[in-house]
mmCIF file of C-alpha atoms in Angstrom:
data_model
loop_
_atom_site.group_PDB
_atom_site.id
_atom_site.type_symbol
_atom_site.label_atom_id
_atom_site.label_comp_id
_atom_site.label_asym_id
_atom_site.label_seq_id
_atom_site.Cartn_x
_atom_site.Cartn_y
_atom_site.Cartn_z
ATOM 1 C CA UNK C 1 0.000 0.000 0.000
ATOM 2 C CA UNK C 2 1.345 3.449 -0.833
ATOM 3 C CA UNK C 3 1.499 6.238 1.732
ATOM 4 C CA UNK C 4 -0.284 8.805 -0.447
ATOM 5 C CA UNK C 5 -2.664 10.710 1.804
ATOM 6 C CA UNK C 6 -6.347 10.930 0.999
ATOM 7 C CA UNK C 7 -7.477 14.148 -0.604
ATOM 8 C CA UNK C 8 -10.666 15.958 0.312
ATOM 9 C CA UNK C 9 -13.718 15.287 -1.828
ATOM 10 C CA UNK C 10 -15.257 18.588 -2.978
ATOM 11 C CA UNK C 11 -18.849 19.476 -2.206
ATOM 12 C CA UNK C 12 -19.264 22.410 -4.610
ATOM 13 C CA UNK C 13 -20.931 22.230 -8.019
ATOM 14 C CA UNK C 14 -19.671 24.317 -10.977
ATOM 15 C CA UNK C 15 -21.739 27.311 -11.955
ATOM 16 C CA UNK C 16 -23.301 28.132 -15.318
ATOM 17 C CA UNK C 17 -20.881 30.485 -17.130
ATOM 18 C CA UNK C 18 -22.205 33.745 -18.526
ATOM 19 C CA UNK C 19 -20.793 32.771 -21.904
ATOM 20 C CA UNK C 20 -19.738 29.309 -23.017
ATOM 21 C CA UNK C 21 -16.040 29.098 -23.924
ATOM 22 C CA UNK C 22 -14.890 27.757 -27.272
ATOM 23 C CA UNK C 23 -12.059 25.690 -25.830
ATOM 24 C CA UNK C 24 -11.467 23.730 -22.645
ATOM 25 C CA UNK C 25 -8.840 21.675 -20.826
ATOM 26 C CA UNK C 26 -8.976 17.908 -21.222
ATOM 27 C CA UNK C 27 -6.749 14.934 -20.452
ATOM 28 C CA UNK C 28 -5.911 13.159 -23.702
ATOM 29 C CA UNK C 29 -3.603 10.414 -24.949
ATOM 30 C CA UNK C 30 -2.145 9.851 -28.413
ATOM 31 C CA UNK C 31 -0.877 6.293 -27.945
ATOM 32 C CA UNK C 32 -1.777 3.291 -25.823
ATOM 33 C CA UNK C 33 0.617 2.721 -22.962
ATOM 34 C CA UNK C 34 1.430 3.453 -19.306
ATOM 35 C CA UNK C 35 -0.127 6.307 -17.298
ATOM 36 C CA UNK C 36 2.525 8.717 -18.587
ATOM 37 C CA UNK C 37 0.775 8.820 -21.978
ATOM 38 C CA UNK C 38 -1.952 10.943 -20.366
ATOM 39 C CA UNK C 39 -1.445 14.686 -20.832
ATOM 40 C CA UNK C 40 -3.444 17.872 -20.414
ATOM 41 C CA UNK C 41 -4.331 19.594 -23.680
ATOM 42 C CA UNK C 42 -6.643 22.324 -24.967
ATOM 43 C CA UNK C 43 -9.499 21.019 -27.121
ATOM 44 C CA UNK C 44 -12.751 22.386 -28.473
ATOM 45 C CA UNK C 45 -15.809 22.468 -26.256
ATOM 46 C CA UNK C 46 -18.232 19.935 -27.778
ATOM 47 C CA UNK C 47 -21.279 21.208 -29.617
ATOM 48 C CA UNK C 48 -24.684 20.218 -28.311
ATOM 49 C CA UNK C 49 -26.837 18.354 -30.810
ATOM 50 C CA UNK C 50 -30.560 17.549 -30.782
ATOM 51 C CA UNK C 51 -31.507 15.411 -27.803
ATOM 52 C CA UNK C 52 -28.284 16.277 -25.975
ATOM 53 C CA UNK C 53 -27.217 18.413 -23.022
ATOM 54 C CA UNK C 54 -23.903 20.115 -22.298
ATOM 55 C CA UNK C 55 -22.550 19.315 -18.843
ATOM 56 C CA UNK C 56 -19.894 21.306 -17.039
ATOM 57 C CA UNK C 57 -18.015 18.457 -15.361
ATOM 58 C CA UNK C 58 -17.422 18.549 -11.615
ATOM 59 C CA UNK C 59 -16.179 14.995 -11.001
ATOM 60 C CA UNK C 60 -15.453 11.917 -13.080
ATOM 61 C CA UNK C 61 -14.593 8.401 -11.881
ATOM 62 C CA UNK C 62 -11.482 6.468 -12.855
ATOM 63 C CA UNK C 63 -12.470 2.919 -13.799
ATOM 64 C CA UNK C 64 -10.183 -0.098 -14.050
ATOM 65 C CA UNK C 65 -11.736 -1.570 -17.192
ATOM 66 C CA UNK C 66 -13.231 1.428 -18.984
ATOM 67 C CA UNK C 67 -10.290 3.763 -18.280
ATOM 68 C CA UNK C 68 -7.103 2.017 -17.177
ATOM 69 C CA UNK C 69 -7.406 -1.029 -19.450
ATOM 70 C CA UNK C 70 -8.453 1.122 -22.404
ATOM 71 C CA UNK C 71 -5.531 3.514 -21.923
ATOM 72 C CA UNK C 72 -3.121 0.572 -21.691
ATOM 73 C CA UNK C 73 -4.486 -0.997 -24.890
ATOM 74 C CA UNK C 74 -5.895 -4.063 -23.120
ATOM 75 C CA UNK C 75 -9.546 -3.162 -23.696
ATOM 76 C CA UNK C 76 -11.269 -4.900 -26.649
ATOM 77 C CA UNK C 77 -12.364 -1.492 -27.985
ATOM 78 C CA UNK C 78 -9.607 0.572 -29.613
ATOM 79 C CA UNK C 79 -10.911 4.141 -29.992
ATOM 80 C CA UNK C 80 -9.602 6.602 -32.515
ATOM 81 C CA UNK C 81 -6.623 8.532 -31.122
ATOM 82 C CA UNK C 82 -6.163 11.041 -29.624
ATOM 83 C CA UNK C 83 -8.800 10.008 -27.123
ATOM 84 C CA UNK C 84 -10.374 11.452 -23.969
ATOM 85 C CA UNK C 85 -11.323 8.910 -21.306
ATOM 86 C CA UNK C 86 -14.075 9.189 -18.702
ATOM 87 C CA UNK C 87 -17.476 7.519 -18.557
ATOM 88 C CA UNK C 88 -19.333 8.071 -15.273
ATOM 89 C CA UNK C 89 -19.388 11.703 -14.207
ATOM 90 C CA UNK C 90 -21.408 14.440 -12.565
ATOM 91 C CA UNK C 91 -21.772 18.142 -13.175
ATOM 92 C CA UNK C 92 -24.026 21.068 -13.954
ATOM 93 C CA UNK C 93 -26.136 21.354 -17.099
ATOM 94 C CA UNK C 94 -25.095 24.543 -18.927
ATOM 95 C CA UNK C 95 -26.936 24.142 -22.262
ATOM 96 C CA UNK C 96 -29.638 21.938 -23.784
ATOM 97 C CA UNK C 97 -30.137 20.865 -27.384
ATOM 98 C CA UNK C 98 -33.258 20.753 -29.475
ATOM 99 C CA UNK C 99 -36.041 18.469 -28.318
ATOM 100 C CA UNK C 100 -34.881 18.417 -24.686
ATOM 101 C CA UNK C 101 -37.659 19.569 -22.378
ATOM 102 C CA UNK C 102 -37.262 17.718 -19.087
ATOM 103 C CA UNK C 103 -33.769 18.969 -18.191
ATOM 104 C CA UNK C 104 -33.052 22.573 -17.266
ATOM 105 C CA UNK C 105 -29.913 24.681 -17.391
ATOM 106 C CA UNK C 106 -28.407 24.855 -13.905
ATOM 107 C CA UNK C 107 -29.563 21.370 -12.937
ATOM 108 C CA UNK C 108 -27.084 19.105 -11.112
ATOM 109 C CA UNK C 109 -26.887 15.722 -12.785
ATOM 110 C CA UNK C 110 -25.111 12.399 -12.838
ATOM 111 C CA UNK C 111 -24.226 11.047 -16.268
ATOM 112 C CA UNK C 112 -24.316 7.385 -17.242
ATOM 113 C CA UNK C 113 -23.597 7.425 -21.000
ATOM 114 C CA UNK C 114 -24.206 3.751 -21.774
ATOM 115 C CA UNK C 115 -26.424 3.849 -24.845
ATOM 116 C CA UNK C 116 -28.255 1.090 -26.686
ATOM 117 C CA UNK C 117 -29.609 1.363 -30.221
ATOM 118 C CA UNK C 118 -33.191 1.603 -28.978
ATOM 119 C CA UNK C 119 -34.521 -0.628 -31.759
ATOM 120 C CA UNK C 120 -33.250 -4.158 -31.086
ATOM 121 C CA UNK C 121 -35.201 -6.728 -29.073
ATOM 122 C CA UNK C 122 -32.976 -6.258 -26.015
ATOM 123 C CA UNK C 123 -33.471 -2.484 -25.968
ATOM 124 C CA UNK C 124 -37.224 -2.785 -26.501
ATOM 125 C CA UNK C 125 -37.408 -5.208 -23.574
ATOM 126 C CA UNK C 126 -35.489 -2.769 -21.349
ATOM 127 C CA UNK C 127 -32.264 -4.799 -21.343
ATOM 128 C CA UNK C 128 -29.958 -2.464 -23.229
ATOM 129 C CA UNK C 129 -26.964 -4.144 -21.576
ATOM 130 C CA UNK C 130 -27.540 -6.931 -24.116
ATOM 131 C CA UNK C 131 -27.728 -4.558 -27.104
ATOM 132 C CA UNK C 132 -25.321 -5.826 -29.792
ATOM 133 C CA UNK C 133 -24.342 -2.251 -30.723
ATOM 134 C CA UNK C 134 -24.048 -0.857 -27.185
ATOM 135 C CA UNK C 135 -21.951 2.321 -27.111
ATOM 136 C CA UNK C 136 -20.281 4.075 -24.199
ATOM 137 C CA UNK C 137 -19.145 7.698 -24.233
ATOM 138 C CA UNK C 138 -15.576 7.715 -22.982
ATOM 139 C CA UNK C 139 -14.912 4.373 -24.683
ATOM 140 C CA UNK C 140 -16.368 4.586 -28.189
ATOM 141 C CA UNK C 141 -16.296 8.394 -28.257
ATOM 142 C CA UNK C 142 -14.762 11.300 -26.336
ATOM 143 C CA UNK C 143 -15.370 11.173 -22.604
ATOM 144 C CA UNK C 144 -15.386 13.230 -19.415
ATOM 145 C CA UNK C 145 -11.734 13.763 -18.453
ATOM 146 C CA UNK C 146 -12.558 17.305 -19.496
ATOM 147 C CA UNK C 147 -14.279 20.502 -18.399
ATOM 148 C CA UNK C 148 -17.357 19.901 -20.561
ATOM 149 C CA UNK C 149 -19.172 16.940 -22.099
ATOM 150 C CA UNK C 150 -22.056 16.715 -24.549
ATOM 151 C CA UNK C 151 -24.175 13.688 -23.680
ATOM 152 C CA UNK C 152 -27.547 12.246 -24.623
ATOM 153 C CA UNK C 153 -30.330 13.609 -22.442
ATOM 154 C CA UNK C 154 -31.380 9.998 -21.856
ATOM 155 C CA UNK C 155 -28.047 9.408 -20.101
ATOM 156 C CA UNK C 156 -28.635 12.141 -17.503
ATOM 157 C CA UNK C 157 -30.105 11.624 -14.047
ATOM 158 C CA UNK C 158 -31.311 14.521 -11.924
ATOM 159 C CA UNK C 159 -29.854 14.577 -8.415
ATOM 160 C CA UNK C 160 -31.147 15.314 -4.929
ATOM 161 C CA UNK C 161 -29.871 18.574 -3.461
ATOM 162 C CA UNK C 162 -27.773 16.940 -0.737
ATOM 163 C CA UNK C 163 -25.561 14.883 -3.076
ATOM 164 C CA UNK C 164 -22.027 16.121 -3.744
ATOM 165 C CA UNK C 165 -20.342 15.704 -7.161
ATOM 166 C CA UNK C 166 -17.848 12.995 -6.187
ATOM 167 C CA UNK C 167 -20.538 10.845 -4.586
ATOM 168 C CA UNK C 168 -22.818 11.346 -7.591
ATOM 169 C CA UNK C 169 -20.045 10.356 -10.012
ATOM 170 C CA UNK C 170 -19.157 7.393 -7.807
ATOM 171 C CA UNK C 171 -22.618 5.905 -8.146
ATOM 172 C CA UNK C 172 -23.459 6.962 -11.731
ATOM 173 C CA UNK C 173 -22.456 3.695 -13.441
ATOM 174 C CA UNK C 174 -21.292 1.303 -10.724
ATOM 175 C CA UNK C 175 -24.566 1.819 -8.871
ATOM 176 C CA UNK C 176 -26.856 0.669 -11.701
ATOM 177 C CA UNK C 177 -24.486 -2.245 -12.423
ATOM 178 C CA UNK C 178 -24.554 -3.340 -8.780
ATOM 179 C CA UNK C 179 -28.329 -2.993 -8.659
ATOM 180 C CA UNK C 180 -28.665 -5.051 -11.851
ATOM 181 C CA UNK C 181 -26.440 -7.751 -10.346
ATOM 182 C CA UNK C 182 -28.547 -8.022 -7.215
ATOM 183 C CA UNK C 183 -31.930 -7.709 -8.939
ATOM 184 C CA UNK C 184 -31.135 -10.375 -11.530
ATOM 185 C CA UNK C 185 -29.864 -12.647 -8.767
ATOM 186 C CA UNK C 186 -33.213 -12.276 -6.994
ATOM 187 C CA UNK C 187 -31.762 -10.829 -3.789
ATOM 188 C CA UNK C 188 -34.102 -10.876 -0.783
ATOM 189 C CA UNK C 189 -33.755 -9.122 2.539
ATOM 190 C CA UNK C 190 -31.803 -11.320 4.948
ATOM 191 C CA UNK C 191 -29.992 -13.287 2.210
ATOM 192 C CA UNK C 192 -26.328 -14.083 2.623
ATOM 193 C CA UNK C 193 -24.302 -12.422 -0.155
ATOM 194 C CA UNK C 194 -20.615 -12.904 -0.894
ATOM 195 C CA UNK C 195 -18.801 -10.264 -2.941
ATOM 196 C CA UNK C 196 -15.403 -11.275 -4.310
ATOM 197 C CA UNK C 197 -12.968 -8.363 -4.548
ATOM 198 C CA UNK C 198 -15.231 -6.296 -2.301
ATOM 199 C CA UNK C 199 -12.642 -3.531 -1.893
ATOM 200 C CA UNK C 200 -12.623 -2.716 -5.622
ATOM 201 C CA UNK C 201 -14.635 0.130 -7.113
ATOM 202 C CA UNK C 202 -17.548 -2.021 -8.273
ATOM 203 C CA UNK C 203 -17.107 -4.598 -5.511
ATOM 204 C CA UNK C 204 -17.375 -2.016 -2.735
ATOM 205 C CA UNK C 205 -20.459 -0.530 -4.375
ATOM 206 C CA UNK C 206 -22.114 -3.947 -4.673
ATOM 207 C CA UNK C 207 -21.250 -4.918 -1.104
ATOM 208 C CA UNK C 208 -22.526 -1.638 0.338
ATOM 209 C CA UNK C 209 -25.697 -1.732 -1.778
ATOM 210 C CA UNK C 210 -26.449 -5.323 -0.741
ATOM 211 C CA UNK C 211 -25.985 -4.340 2.899
ATOM 212 C CA UNK C 212 -28.192 -1.289 2.392
ATOM 213 C CA UNK C 213 -30.911 -3.568 0.962
ATOM 214 C CA UNK C 214 -30.841 -5.756 4.056
ATOM 215 C CA UNK C 215 -28.511 -8.574 3.002
ATOM 216 C CA UNK C 216 -25.879 -10.145 5.241
ATOM 217 C CA UNK C 217 -22.674 -9.515 3.344
ATOM 218 C CA UNK C 218 -19.338 -11.303 3.284
ATOM 219 C CA UNK C 219 -16.545 -9.514 1.430
ATOM 220 C CA UNK C 220 -13.272 -10.956 0.219
ATOM 221 C CA UNK C 221 -9.838 -9.450 -0.324
ATOM 222 C CA UNK C 222 -6.320 -10.821 -0.303
ATOM 223 C CA UNK C 223 -5.043 -7.701 1.528
ATOM 224 C CA UNK C 224 -5.366 -7.648 5.328
ATOM 225 C CA UNK C 225 -5.742 -3.841 5.489
ATOM 226 C CA UNK C 226 -8.603 -3.975 2.998
ATOM 227 C CA UNK C 227 -10.346 -6.680 5.015
ATOM 228 C CA UNK C 228 -10.129 -4.384 8.048
ATOM 229 C CA UNK C 229 -11.734 -1.577 6.040
ATOM 230 C CA UNK C 230 -14.503 -3.908 4.850
ATOM 231 C CA UNK C 231 -15.326 -4.811 8.433
ATOM 232 C CA UNK C 232 -15.408 -1.102 9.279
ATOM 233 C CA UNK C 233 -18.043 -0.686 6.531
ATOM 234 C CA UNK C 234 -20.304 -2.987 8.525
ATOM 235 C CA UNK C 235 -19.936 -6.252 6.614
ATOM 236 C CA UNK C 236 -20.614 -9.472 8.514
ATOM 237 C CA UNK C 237 -17.171 -10.816 7.652
ATOM 238 C CA UNK C 238 -14.144 -10.097 5.471
ATOM 239 C CA UNK C 239 -12.168 -13.133 4.346
ATOM 240 C CA UNK C 240 -9.127 -14.044 2.286
ATOM 241 C CA UNK C 241 -10.505 -16.151 -0.596
ATOM 242 C CA UNK C 242 -7.140 -17.888 -1.024
ATOM 243 C CA UNK C 243 -6.911 -19.023 2.619
ATOM 244 C CA UNK C 244 -7.067 -22.761 3.235
ATOM 245 C CA UNK C 245 -10.102 -22.524 5.500
ATOM 246 C CA UNK C 246 -12.117 -20.082 3.341
ATOM 247 C CA UNK C 247 -14.884 -22.513 2.364
ATOM 248 C CA UNK C 248 -15.283 -23.776 5.933
ATOM 249 C CA UNK C 249 -15.465 -20.194 7.262
ATOM 250 C CA UNK C 250 -18.237 -19.252 4.854
ATOM 251 C CA UNK C 251 -20.150 -22.424 5.657
ATOM 252 C CA UNK C 252 -19.808 -21.724 9.393
ATOM 253 C CA UNK C 253 -21.014 -18.136 9.005
ATOM 254 C CA UNK C 254 -24.095 -19.216 7.046
ATOM 255 C CA UNK C 255 -25.036 -22.097 9.327
ATOM 256 C CA UNK C 256 -23.844 -24.619 6.770
ATOM 257 C CA UNK C 257 -26.207 -23.435 4.047
ATOM 258 C CA UNK C 258 -23.846 -21.347 1.917
ATOM 259 C CA UNK C 259 -24.577 -17.986 0.312
ATOM 260 C CA UNK C 260 -27.693 -17.216 -1.723
ATOM 261 C CA UNK C 261 -25.767 -14.864 -4.007
ATOM 262 C CA UNK C 262 -22.092 -14.723 -4.922
ATOM 263 C CA UNK C 263 -20.849 -11.814 -7.045
ATOM 264 C CA UNK C 264 -17.607 -12.197 -8.973
ATOM 265 C CA UNK C 265 -16.098 -9.285 -10.919
ATOM 266 C CA UNK C 266 -12.636 -10.875 -11.108
ATOM 267 C CA UNK C 267 -12.701 -14.068 -13.168
ATOM 268 C CA UNK C 268 -9.825 -15.688 -11.281
ATOM 269 C CA UNK C 269 -10.184 -19.467 -11.900
ATOM 270 C CA UNK C 270 -9.152 -20.493 -8.365
ATOM 271 C CA UNK C 271 -11.410 -17.958 -6.648
ATOM 272 C CA UNK C 272 -14.323 -18.781 -8.969
ATOM 273 C CA UNK C 273 -14.061 -22.452 -8.000
ATOM 274 C CA UNK C 274 -14.243 -21.505 -4.336
ATOM 275 C CA UNK C 275 -17.276 -19.315 -4.917
ATOM 276 C CA UNK C 276 -19.137 -22.260 -6.420
ATOM 277 C CA UNK C 277 -18.076 -24.309 -3.380
ATOM 278 C CA UNK C 278 -19.885 -21.909 -1.011
ATOM 279 C CA UNK C 279 -23.011 -21.375 -3.113
ATOM 280 C CA UNK C 280 -26.232 -22.547 -1.466
ATOM 281 C CA UNK C 281 -28.790 -24.789 -3.166
ATOM 282 C CA UNK C 282 -30.732 -22.607 -5.642
ATOM 283 C CA UNK C 283 -27.978 -20.017 -5.214
ATOM 284 C CA UNK C 284 -26.909 -17.609 -7.960
ATOM 285 C CA UNK C 285 -23.381 -16.700 -9.004
ATOM 286 C CA UNK C 286 -23.173 -13.384 -10.886
ATOM 287 C CA UNK C 287 -20.216 -12.649 -13.154
ATOM 288 C CA UNK C 288 -19.523 -9.050 -14.186
ATOM 289 C CA UNK C 289 -15.888 -9.136 -15.202
ATOM 290 C CA UNK C 290 -12.954 -11.333 -16.131
ATOM 291 C CA UNK C 291 -9.869 -9.240 -15.376
ATOM 292 C CA UNK C 292 -7.887 -12.132 -13.889
ATOM 293 C CA UNK C 293 -8.837 -14.958 -16.209
ATOM 294 C CA UNK C 294 -11.830 -15.761 -18.326
ATOM 295 C CA UNK C 295 -11.845 -19.551 -18.434
ATOM 296 C CA UNK C 296 -12.908 -21.121 -15.147
ATOM 297 C CA UNK C 297 -13.666 -24.644 -13.843
ATOM 298 C CA UNK C 298 -17.299 -25.593 -13.361
ATOM 299 C CA UNK C 299 -18.778 -28.679 -11.694
ATOM 300 C CA UNK C 300 -21.876 -29.236 -13.833
ATOM 301 C CA UNK C 301 -23.099 -32.151 -11.723
ATOM 302 C CA UNK C 302 -23.293 -29.956 -8.645
ATOM 303 C CA UNK C 303 -24.809 -27.076 -10.650
ATOM 304 C CA UNK C 304 -27.832 -29.017 -11.825
ATOM 305 C CA UNK C 305 -28.157 -31.202 -8.731
ATOM 306 C CA UNK C 306 -28.395 -28.116 -6.473
ATOM 307 C CA UNK C 307 -30.467 -26.080 -8.965
ATOM 308 C CA UNK C 308 -27.903 -23.304 -9.012
ATOM 309 C CA UNK C 309 -27.533 -20.568 -11.628
ATOM 310 C CA UNK C 310 -24.627 -18.667 -13.132
ATOM 311 C CA UNK C 311 -25.423 -15.467 -15.004
ATOM 312 C CA UNK C 312 -23.498 -12.690 -16.647
ATOM 313 C CA UNK C 313 -24.325 -9.033 -16.058
ATOM 314 C CA UNK C 314 -22.514 -6.744 -18.474
ATOM 315 C CA UNK C 315 -23.713 -3.421 -17.098
ATOM 316 C CA UNK C 316 -26.847 -1.742 -15.782
ATOM 317 C CA UNK C 317 -30.038 -0.724 -17.556
ATOM 318 C CA UNK C 318 -32.627 2.006 -17.133
ATOM 319 C CA UNK C 319 -34.701 -0.045 -14.689
ATOM 320 C CA UNK C 320 -31.724 -0.792 -12.454
ATOM 321 C CA UNK C 321 -30.675 2.859 -12.605
ATOM 322 C CA UNK C 322 -34.155 3.988 -11.594
ATOM 323 C CA UNK C 323 -34.139 1.536 -8.692
ATOM 324 C CA UNK C 324 -30.638 2.633 -7.698
ATOM 325 C CA UNK C 325 -31.483 6.332 -7.553
ATOM 326 C CA UNK C 326 -34.518 5.492 -5.444
ATOM 327 C CA UNK C 327 -32.155 3.903 -2.923
ATOM 328 C CA UNK C 328 -29.856 6.934 -3.088
ATOM 329 C CA UNK C 329 -32.875 9.003 -2.030
ATOM 330 C CA UNK C 330 -33.257 6.565 0.881
ATOM 331 C CA UNK C 331 -29.671 7.117 1.999
ATOM 332 C CA UNK C 332 -27.504 4.749 -0.025
ATOM 333 C CA UNK C 333 -24.025 6.129 -0.719
ATOM 334 C CA UNK C 334 -21.085 4.552 -2.572
ATOM 335 C CA UNK C 335 -17.627 4.119 -1.083
ATOM 336 C CA UNK C 336 -15.420 6.917 -2.443
ATOM 337 C CA UNK C 337 -11.741 6.478 -1.592
ATOM 338 C CA UNK C 338 -10.189 9.764 -2.706
ATOM 339 C CA UNK C 339 -10.107 12.528 -5.275
ATOM 340 C CA UNK C 340 -7.313 13.751 -7.550
ATOM 341 C CA UNK C 341 -7.248 16.970 -9.578
ATOM 342 C CA UNK C 342 -8.038 16.356 -13.242
ATOM 343 C CA UNK C 343 -4.500 17.362 -14.217
ATOM 344 C CA UNK C 344 -3.176 14.471 -12.087
ATOM 345 C CA UNK C 345 -5.060 11.782 -13.982
ATOM 346 C CA UNK C 346 -1.831 9.860 -14.586
ATOM 347 C CA UNK C 347 -1.185 9.719 -10.840
ATOM 348 C CA UNK C 348 -4.731 8.489 -10.262
ATOM 349 C CA UNK C 349 -4.192 5.733 -12.839
ATOM 350 C CA UNK C 350 -0.954 4.679 -11.142
ATOM 351 C CA UNK C 351 -2.714 4.580 -7.787
ATOM 352 C CA UNK C 352 -5.477 2.359 -9.178
ATOM 353 C CA UNK C 353 -3.031 0.065 -10.990
ATOM 354 C CA UNK C 354 -1.123 -0.399 -7.714
ATOM 355 C CA UNK C 355 -4.403 -1.743 -6.261
ATOM 356 C CA UNK C 356 -4.195 0.714 -3.395
ATOM 357 C CA UNK C 357 -7.801 1.868 -3.572
ATOM 358 C CA UNK C 358 -10.715 1.022 -1.330
ATOM 359 C CA UNK C 359 -13.753 1.977 -3.413
ATOM 360 C CA UNK C 360 -14.029 4.672 -6.071
ATOM 361 C CA UNK C 361 -11.270 6.979 -7.344
ATOM 362 C CA UNK C 362 -12.465 10.356 -8.623
ATOM 363 C CA UNK C 363 -10.953 13.158 -10.689
ATOM 364 C CA UNK C 364 -12.222 16.662 -9.954
ATOM 365 C CA UNK C 365 -12.037 19.653 -12.287
ATOM 366 C CA UNK C 366 -12.042 22.285 -9.542
ATOM 367 C CA UNK C 367 -14.325 24.545 -11.573
ATOM 368 C CA UNK C 368 -16.181 27.305 -9.751
#
């Protein structure tokens, strides 16, 4: 763990400028590579098209897959360079395009620019996460490591007055994903839930949301200091998934039954096998990532004998986002580790790559 001290998370929202500038500062990169490829540059402020809003960015999250992996060239999508990263962000609406009537200038919003085509069967059914042409601003097009973004009005969520920008950005995408994980798994109040990698950005959000919804949550982490932090969050237990007695500990905690839901965002073959070992009859294992592997062992005899399910959840959808923001209104908050100035995006990427975070990492623009 590094000794970098936590930085304060800002509570102020940027104002609406008297006149929109033509240019802005943004963090860009011209080649895939290490964090040092990120640099601050001056680029044009995006124009607002029909059905879009212009957001003056206050805070934007740094994601392991959508930011760090993409910058390093490990992401399956290779955007046109130079590119501006940044998917989930929050800010103030400063202009609206034609056809936008439900969003006002001056409104504080969270932005979740994951967009389906709107016409395929998945989109019509409300499951845009399964859209074959799903697009994400910040991955397929220019993102929010910048002072301004132009985003689809459908990607904007109005915020309660007591939510600060870093918290809003921290929940903008990870929150709907976590809610989709738990809803598709059929989570019920009182269920035992195990979250693998519960100190990660998405893992911490899922663990905290499950606890908020009344589940009894077990988190896992290989790092002792992270397990201590997970216990401080209020989890029932925090375990090392590689420890020899891991399966026995989970069984003891759950009275021998196992967990109703196990959430795996890692894809590590050894850890995945242990998650299936602690899954209760009729239990559900949710997979939302494969950073550490991709091909895992599976005991099919046990799967069908115990009526268990394994399902993949790529991202959130509008229904899970709506449900998530309802819980935010009831007091749910994500775990935000620390904030870096936008100009120090490279440092934030190094911090995340060192696996020193506990929850979300946020870049702030510092705009007044």
